[in-house]
């Protein structure tokens, strides 16, 4: 079924921010914790280091505040906060509530858990809310995977780290930036990657790899079809950062060269819900994205879930509500 947006009221990203905990664990550090080595990890995954520590709400508040500052939006006017995370700080309540309080927002706040696809799920959900009348949404992706990773297990312990990325999404005149999208889940494959409540991540690495390549390519293709664009039209892919070989193999299938992807996993590892917004912020901070260019967001992860969106970068599109200066009190 084509997922072509029909709403006359679209949205655009007007600010972004990130947060990474200070503590870094390098591949060399891991050599004393498990039977592995730096050369193997870099060659098989592309990862050199990952960040650990912090809380999901704490990192989210830091990234969210940076995104709000960057956008210039008055926090009092944010009407929804969506936090994509698969590692909430507590089972109840949603970590979004803690973030809302930390940022001093008065708005609806909820978590989305679609594992590593979570931030793209949240971004698509936010566009739907804006089509229904919301005006300014803070969309955050954060995970603290160190709390569910066994750093003595070389199967999983080499891959995961913590981080957060956030964007401010504002209602725009007309169709806005999102041209097409796809959300997928293959529940039959959930045993390939899971963590029980209170447990650690368990993974069939080769099975996840095999499925991830196909899922990413299929989801991206569906999003591009719904947007009415082809791979050659895409200026930059912003993929989930799990393994450089997964990204490379799925881009091969799509016919997109690897140098058209934003890659941060060498320094962050797999940060799950945070990885797509971290890679987006990195590309924007390096001026790799020009007005009018087409971006392809692609996430995949446990579930197994997948999510893609085609976005035309248009930061100067007219906003639905003109910004007014905050009133002096
Ligand atoms: N360090 C050193 N050697 C390792 C190792 C490690 N951390 N892990 C496995 N090996 C060894 C294996 O024992 C095996 O040795 P053998 O040939 O003597 O039997 C060899 O390396 C190859 O193992 P294999 O499991 O086939 O490696 P791989 O190329 O599939 O890489 C993963 C393993 C986990 C990196 C890879 O399967 C992967 O990235 N899968 C996807 C995981 C993922 O992205 N999960 C999150 C999704 S959101």
PDB file of C-alpha atoms in Angstrom, residues 6-205:
ATOM      1  CA  UNK A   6      -2.060  13.535   1.492  1.00  0.00           C
ATOM      2  CA  UNK A   7      -2.215  16.177   4.195  1.00  0.00           C
ATOM      3  CA  UNK A   8      -2.204  19.806   3.086  1.00  0.00           C
ATOM      4  CA  UNK A   9      -0.537  20.702   6.372  1.00  0.00           C
ATOM      5  CA  UNK A  10       3.041  19.449   6.412  1.00  0.00           C
ATOM      6  CA  UNK A  11       6.042  19.883   8.669  1.00  0.00           C
ATOM      7  CA  UNK A  12       9.721  20.799   8.532  1.00  0.00           C
ATOM      8  CA  UNK A  13      12.698  20.237  10.806  1.00  0.00           C
ATOM      9  CA  UNK A  14      13.846  23.602  12.161  1.00  0.00           C
ATOM     10  CA  UNK A  15      16.462  22.599  14.733  1.00  0.00           C
ATOM     11  CA  UNK A  16      18.555  19.690  15.923  1.00  0.00           C
ATOM     12  CA  UNK A  17      20.752  18.687  18.841  1.00  0.00           C
ATOM     13  CA  UNK A  18      22.695  15.724  20.195  1.00  0.00           C
ATOM     14  CA  UNK A  19      24.121  14.352  23.417  1.00  0.00           C
ATOM     15  CA  UNK A  20      26.755  11.681  24.061  1.00  0.00           C
ATOM     16  CA  UNK A  21      27.983  10.653  27.501  1.00  0.00           C
ATOM     17  CA  UNK A  22      31.582  11.663  28.290  1.00  0.00           C
ATOM     18  CA  UNK A  23      32.818   8.152  29.038  1.00  0.00           C
ATOM     19  CA  UNK A  24      34.270   6.383  25.991  1.00  0.00           C
ATOM     20  CA  UNK A  25      34.999   2.658  25.723  1.00  0.00           C
ATOM     21  CA  UNK A  26      37.395   1.860  22.879  1.00  0.00           C
ATOM     22  CA  UNK A  27      37.840  -1.469  21.145  1.00  0.00           C
ATOM     23  CA  UNK A  28      41.192  -1.738  22.902  1.00  0.00           C
ATOM     24  CA  UNK A  29      39.418  -1.306  26.264  1.00  0.00           C
ATOM     25  CA  UNK A  30      37.138  -4.213  25.316  1.00  0.00           C
ATOM     26  CA  UNK A  31      40.139  -6.508  24.777  1.00  0.00           C
ATOM     27  CA  UNK A  32      40.525  -6.791  28.551  1.00  0.00           C
ATOM     28  CA  UNK A  33      36.804  -7.472  29.060  1.00  0.00           C
ATOM     29  CA  UNK A  34      36.193 -10.228  26.479  1.00  0.00           C
ATOM     30  CA  UNK A  35      37.959 -12.412  23.898  1.00  0.00           C
ATOM     31  CA  UNK A  36      38.141  -9.916  21.032  1.00  0.00           C
ATOM     32  CA  UNK A  37      40.516  -7.457  19.398  1.00  0.00           C
ATOM     33  CA  UNK A  38      40.444  -4.003  17.864  1.00  0.00           C
ATOM     34  CA  UNK A  39      41.303  -5.130  14.320  1.00  0.00           C
ATOM     35  CA  UNK A  40      38.495  -7.735  14.240  1.00  0.00           C
ATOM     36  CA  UNK A  41      35.858  -5.278  15.511  1.00  0.00           C
ATOM     37  CA  UNK A  42      36.867  -2.542  13.060  1.00  0.00           C
ATOM     38  CA  UNK A  43      36.973  -4.923  10.102  1.00  0.00           C
ATOM     39  CA  UNK A  44      33.708  -6.771  10.893  1.00  0.00           C
ATOM     40  CA  UNK A  45      31.657  -3.765  12.106  1.00  0.00           C
ATOM     41  CA  UNK A  46      33.371  -0.427  11.339  1.00  0.00           C
ATOM     42  CA  UNK A  47      33.180   0.522  15.038  1.00  0.00           C
ATOM     43  CA  UNK A  48      36.188   1.969  16.904  1.00  0.00           C
ATOM     44  CA  UNK A  49      34.596   3.218  20.118  1.00  0.00           C
ATOM     45  CA  UNK A  50      31.268   3.756  21.868  1.00  0.00           C
ATOM     46  CA  UNK A  51      30.023   6.030  24.671  1.00  0.00           C
ATOM     47  CA  UNK A  52      28.590   4.634  27.912  1.00  0.00           C
ATOM     48  CA  UNK A  53      26.893   6.105  30.980  1.00  0.00           C
ATOM     49  CA  UNK A  54      24.137   8.647  31.535  1.00  0.00           C
ATOM     50  CA  UNK A  55      20.398   8.084  31.716  1.00  0.00           C
ATOM     51  CA  UNK A  56      17.840   8.034  28.933  1.00  0.00           C
ATOM     52  CA  UNK A  57      16.004  11.045  30.343  1.00  0.00           C
ATOM     53  CA  UNK A  58      19.224  12.957  31.079  1.00  0.00           C
ATOM     54  CA  UNK A  59      20.676  12.505  27.596  1.00  0.00           C
ATOM     55  CA  UNK A  60      17.278  13.257  26.047  1.00  0.00           C
ATOM     56  CA  UNK A  61      16.954  16.514  27.957  1.00  0.00           C
ATOM     57  CA  UNK A  62      20.451  17.566  26.853  1.00  0.00           C
ATOM     58  CA  UNK A  63      19.794  16.800  23.166  1.00  0.00           C
ATOM     59  CA  UNK A  64      16.265  18.225  23.350  1.00  0.00           C
ATOM     60  CA  UNK A  65      17.475  21.480  24.890  1.00  0.00           C
ATOM     61  CA  UNK A  66      20.147  21.820  22.207  1.00  0.00           C
ATOM     62  CA  UNK A  67      17.546  21.270  19.467  1.00  0.00           C
ATOM     63  CA  UNK A  68      15.197  23.854  21.003  1.00  0.00           C
ATOM     64  CA  UNK A  69      18.022  26.404  21.304  1.00  0.00           C
ATOM     65  CA  UNK A  70      19.096  25.722  17.738  1.00  0.00           C
ATOM     66  CA  UNK A  71      15.589  26.159  16.339  1.00  0.00           C
ATOM     67  CA  UNK A  72      14.894  29.330  18.322  1.00  0.00           C
ATOM     68  CA  UNK A  73      11.464  27.942  19.245  1.00  0.00           C
ATOM     69  CA  UNK A  74      10.050  29.115  22.565  1.00  0.00           C
ATOM     70  CA  UNK A  75       9.836  25.885  24.656  1.00  0.00           C
ATOM     71  CA  UNK A  76       6.457  27.045  25.984  1.00  0.00           C
ATOM     72  CA  UNK A  77       5.022  26.584  22.482  1.00  0.00           C
ATOM     73  CA  UNK A  78       6.032  22.914  22.079  1.00  0.00           C
ATOM     74  CA  UNK A  79       2.771  20.969  22.038  1.00  0.00           C
ATOM     75  CA  UNK A  80       4.047  17.377  21.976  1.00  0.00           C
ATOM     76  CA  UNK A  81       7.207  15.552  23.045  1.00  0.00           C
ATOM     77  CA  UNK A  82       7.861  12.136  21.504  1.00  0.00           C
ATOM     78  CA  UNK A  83      10.774  10.108  22.852  1.00  0.00           C
ATOM     79  CA  UNK A  84      11.847   7.040  20.877  1.00  0.00           C
ATOM     80  CA  UNK A  85      13.641   4.650  23.201  1.00  0.00           C
ATOM     81  CA  UNK A  86      13.973   0.950  23.818  1.00  0.00           C
ATOM     82  CA  UNK A  87      15.735   1.576  27.144  1.00  0.00           C
ATOM     83  CA  UNK A  88      13.418   3.761  29.268  1.00  0.00           C
ATOM     84  CA  UNK A  89      14.830   4.594  32.699  1.00  0.00           C
ATOM     85  CA  UNK A  90      11.862   2.948  34.401  1.00  0.00           C
ATOM     86  CA  UNK A  91       9.040   0.651  33.313  1.00  0.00           C
ATOM     87  CA  UNK A  92       6.539   3.276  34.480  1.00  0.00           C
ATOM     88  CA  UNK A  93       6.196   6.152  33.704  1.00  0.00           C
ATOM     89  CA  UNK A  94       7.373   6.894  30.174  1.00  0.00           C
ATOM     90  CA  UNK A  95      10.804   8.559  30.211  1.00  0.00           C
ATOM     91  CA  UNK A  96       9.223  11.300  28.076  1.00  0.00           C
ATOM     92  CA  UNK A  97       7.479  12.546  31.244  1.00  0.00           C
ATOM     93  CA  UNK A  98      10.838  12.984  33.011  1.00  0.00           C
ATOM     94  CA  UNK A  99      12.240  14.814  29.972  1.00  0.00           C
ATOM     95  CA  UNK A 100       9.190  17.064  29.799  1.00  0.00           C
ATOM     96  CA  UNK A 101       9.734  18.121  33.408  1.00  0.00           C
ATOM     97  CA  UNK A 102      13.474  18.630  32.892  1.00  0.00           C
ATOM     98  CA  UNK A 103      12.834  20.898  29.885  1.00  0.00           C
ATOM     99  CA  UNK A 104       9.950  22.739  31.567  1.00  0.00           C
ATOM    100  CA  UNK A 105       7.505  21.907  28.770  1.00  0.00           C
ATOM    101  CA  UNK A 106       3.694  21.974  29.038  1.00  0.00           C
ATOM    102  CA  UNK A 107       2.594  19.424  26.481  1.00  0.00           C
ATOM    103  CA  UNK A 108       1.688  15.826  25.731  1.00  0.00           C
ATOM    104  CA  UNK A 109       4.629  13.474  26.194  1.00  0.00           C
ATOM    105  CA  UNK A 110       5.015   9.796  25.349  1.00  0.00           C
ATOM    106  CA  UNK A 111       7.584   7.108  24.509  1.00  0.00           C
ATOM    107  CA  UNK A 112       7.737   5.102  21.292  1.00  0.00           C
ATOM    108  CA  UNK A 113       9.511   1.734  21.317  1.00  0.00           C
ATOM    109  CA  UNK A 114      10.322   0.332  17.896  1.00  0.00           C
ATOM    110  CA  UNK A 115      13.907  -0.603  18.842  1.00  0.00           C
ATOM    111  CA  UNK A 116      16.485   0.814  16.430  1.00  0.00           C
ATOM    112  CA  UNK A 117      13.758   1.977  14.021  1.00  0.00           C
ATOM    113  CA  UNK A 118      12.219   4.031  16.827  1.00  0.00           C
ATOM    114  CA  UNK A 119      13.241   7.542  15.850  1.00  0.00           C
ATOM    115  CA  UNK A 120      11.978   7.148  12.270  1.00  0.00           C
ATOM    116  CA  UNK A 121       8.713   5.718  13.676  1.00  0.00           C
ATOM    117  CA  UNK A 122       8.508   8.770  15.962  1.00  0.00           C
ATOM    118  CA  UNK A 123       9.242  11.193  13.115  1.00  0.00           C
ATOM    119  CA  UNK A 124       6.473   9.709  10.959  1.00  0.00           C
ATOM    120  CA  UNK A 125       4.089   9.769  13.948  1.00  0.00           C
ATOM    121  CA  UNK A 126       4.956  13.431  14.581  1.00  0.00           C
ATOM    122  CA  UNK A 127       4.142  14.329  10.965  1.00  0.00           C
ATOM    123  CA  UNK A 128       0.753  12.653  11.447  1.00  0.00           C
ATOM    124  CA  UNK A 129       0.080  14.724  14.564  1.00  0.00           C
ATOM    125  CA  UNK A 130       1.011  17.905  12.736  1.00  0.00           C
ATOM    126  CA  UNK A 131      -1.368  16.978   9.904  1.00  0.00           C
ATOM    127  CA  UNK A 132      -4.027  16.722  12.663  1.00  0.00           C
ATOM    128  CA  UNK A 133      -3.321  20.204  14.022  1.00  0.00           C
ATOM    129  CA  UNK A 134      -0.240  20.039  16.265  1.00  0.00           C
ATOM    130  CA  UNK A 135       2.215  22.884  15.600  1.00  0.00           C
ATOM    131  CA  UNK A 136       5.576  22.205  17.233  1.00  0.00           C
ATOM    132  CA  UNK A 137       6.862  18.783  18.233  1.00  0.00           C
ATOM    133  CA  UNK A 138      10.126  17.767  19.850  1.00  0.00           C
ATOM    134  CA  UNK A 139      11.144  14.358  18.448  1.00  0.00           C
ATOM    135  CA  UNK A 140      13.959  12.706  20.411  1.00  0.00           C
ATOM    136  CA  UNK A 141      15.697   9.347  19.949  1.00  0.00           C
ATOM    137  CA  UNK A 142      17.725   8.111  22.913  1.00  0.00           C
ATOM    138  CA  UNK A 143      19.109   4.825  24.150  1.00  0.00           C
ATOM    139  CA  UNK A 144      21.304   3.781  27.064  1.00  0.00           C
ATOM    140  CA  UNK A 145      22.063   0.317  25.784  1.00  0.00           C
ATOM    141  CA  UNK A 146      24.921  -0.167  28.259  1.00  0.00           C
ATOM    142  CA  UNK A 147      22.223  -1.044  30.811  1.00  0.00           C
ATOM    143  CA  UNK A 148      21.092  -4.083  28.783  1.00  0.00           C
ATOM    144  CA  UNK A 149      24.424  -5.100  27.234  1.00  0.00           C
ATOM    145  CA  UNK A 150      26.680  -7.813  28.652  1.00  0.00           C
ATOM    146  CA  UNK A 151      30.178  -6.397  28.106  1.00  0.00           C
ATOM    147  CA  UNK A 152      31.722  -9.827  28.634  1.00  0.00           C
ATOM    148  CA  UNK A 153      29.782 -11.287  25.661  1.00  0.00           C
ATOM    149  CA  UNK A 154      31.780 -10.690  22.476  1.00  0.00           C
ATOM    150  CA  UNK A 155      28.719 -11.434  20.362  1.00  0.00           C
ATOM    151  CA  UNK A 156      26.905  -8.285  21.518  1.00  0.00           C
ATOM    152  CA  UNK A 157      29.303  -6.333  23.760  1.00  0.00           C
ATOM    153  CA  UNK A 158      31.317  -4.931  20.842  1.00  0.00           C
ATOM    154  CA  UNK A 159      28.335  -3.314  19.144  1.00  0.00           C
ATOM    155  CA  UNK A 160      26.304  -1.105  21.443  1.00  0.00           C
ATOM    156  CA  UNK A 161      26.645   2.343  23.047  1.00  0.00           C
ATOM    157  CA  UNK A 162      24.618   5.256  24.426  1.00  0.00           C
ATOM    158  CA  UNK A 163      23.519   8.510  22.841  1.00  0.00           C
ATOM    159  CA  UNK A 164      20.701  10.882  21.978  1.00  0.00           C
ATOM    160  CA  UNK A 165      19.592  12.982  19.010  1.00  0.00           C
ATOM    161  CA  UNK A 166      16.649  15.372  18.756  1.00  0.00           C
ATOM    162  CA  UNK A 167      14.879  17.559  16.223  1.00  0.00           C
ATOM    163  CA  UNK A 168      12.243  20.259  16.452  1.00  0.00           C
ATOM    164  CA  UNK A 169       9.479  19.729  13.916  1.00  0.00           C
ATOM    165  CA  UNK A 170       7.203  22.649  13.032  1.00  0.00           C
ATOM    166  CA  UNK A 171       3.999  22.879  11.013  1.00  0.00           C
ATOM    167  CA  UNK A 172       4.627  24.374   7.561  1.00  0.00           C
ATOM    168  CA  UNK A 173       2.429  25.863   4.868  1.00  0.00           C
ATOM    169  CA  UNK A 174       1.662  23.282   2.208  1.00  0.00           C
ATOM    170  CA  UNK A 175       2.863  19.699   1.973  1.00  0.00           C
ATOM    171  CA  UNK A 176       6.075  20.165   3.978  1.00  0.00           C
ATOM    172  CA  UNK A 177       9.183  18.013   3.796  1.00  0.00           C
ATOM    173  CA  UNK A 178       8.003  14.399   4.012  1.00  0.00           C
ATOM    174  CA  UNK A 179       7.316  12.990   0.555  1.00  0.00           C
ATOM    175  CA  UNK A 180       6.874   9.322   1.461  1.00  0.00           C
ATOM    176  CA  UNK A 181       7.331   6.843   4.294  1.00  0.00           C
ATOM    177  CA  UNK A 182       7.194   3.189   5.297  1.00  0.00           C
ATOM    178  CA  UNK A 183       6.804   1.441   8.663  1.00  0.00           C
ATOM    179  CA  UNK A 184       7.392  -2.312   8.875  1.00  0.00           C
ATOM    180  CA  UNK A 185       7.596  -5.107  11.419  1.00  0.00           C
ATOM    181  CA  UNK A 186       8.296  -8.821  11.034  1.00  0.00           C
ATOM    182  CA  UNK A 187       7.189 -10.204  14.395  1.00  0.00           C
ATOM    183  CA  UNK A 188       7.990 -13.756  13.299  1.00  0.00           C
ATOM    184  CA  UNK A 189      11.698 -12.838  13.498  1.00  0.00           C
ATOM    185  CA  UNK A 190      11.605 -11.342  17.002  1.00  0.00           C
ATOM    186  CA  UNK A 191      13.689 -14.174  18.511  1.00  0.00           C
ATOM    187  CA  UNK A 192      16.730 -12.983  16.485  1.00  0.00           C
ATOM    188  CA  UNK A 193      17.295 -10.051  18.858  1.00  0.00           C
ATOM    189  CA  UNK A 194      15.645  -9.471  22.221  1.00  0.00           C
ATOM    190  CA  UNK A 195      16.139  -8.666  25.900  1.00  0.00           C
ATOM    191  CA  UNK A 196      13.776  -9.980  28.563  1.00  0.00           C
ATOM    192  CA  UNK A 197      12.608  -7.477  31.206  1.00  0.00           C
ATOM    193  CA  UNK A 198      15.600  -7.120  33.545  1.00  0.00           C
ATOM    194  CA  UNK A 199      17.805  -9.108  31.142  1.00  0.00           C
ATOM    195  CA  UNK A 200      20.490  -8.374  28.562  1.00  0.00           C
ATOM    196  CA  UNK A 201      20.453  -8.357  24.773  1.00  0.00           C
ATOM    197  CA  UNK A 202      20.570 -11.784  23.147  1.00  0.00           C
ATOM    198  CA  UNK A 203      21.218 -11.966  19.436  1.00  0.00           C
ATOM    199  CA  UNK A 204      21.714 -14.323  16.513  1.00  0.00           C
ATOM    200  CA  UNK A 205      24.217 -12.050  14.774  1.00  0.00           C
TER     201      UNK A 205
END
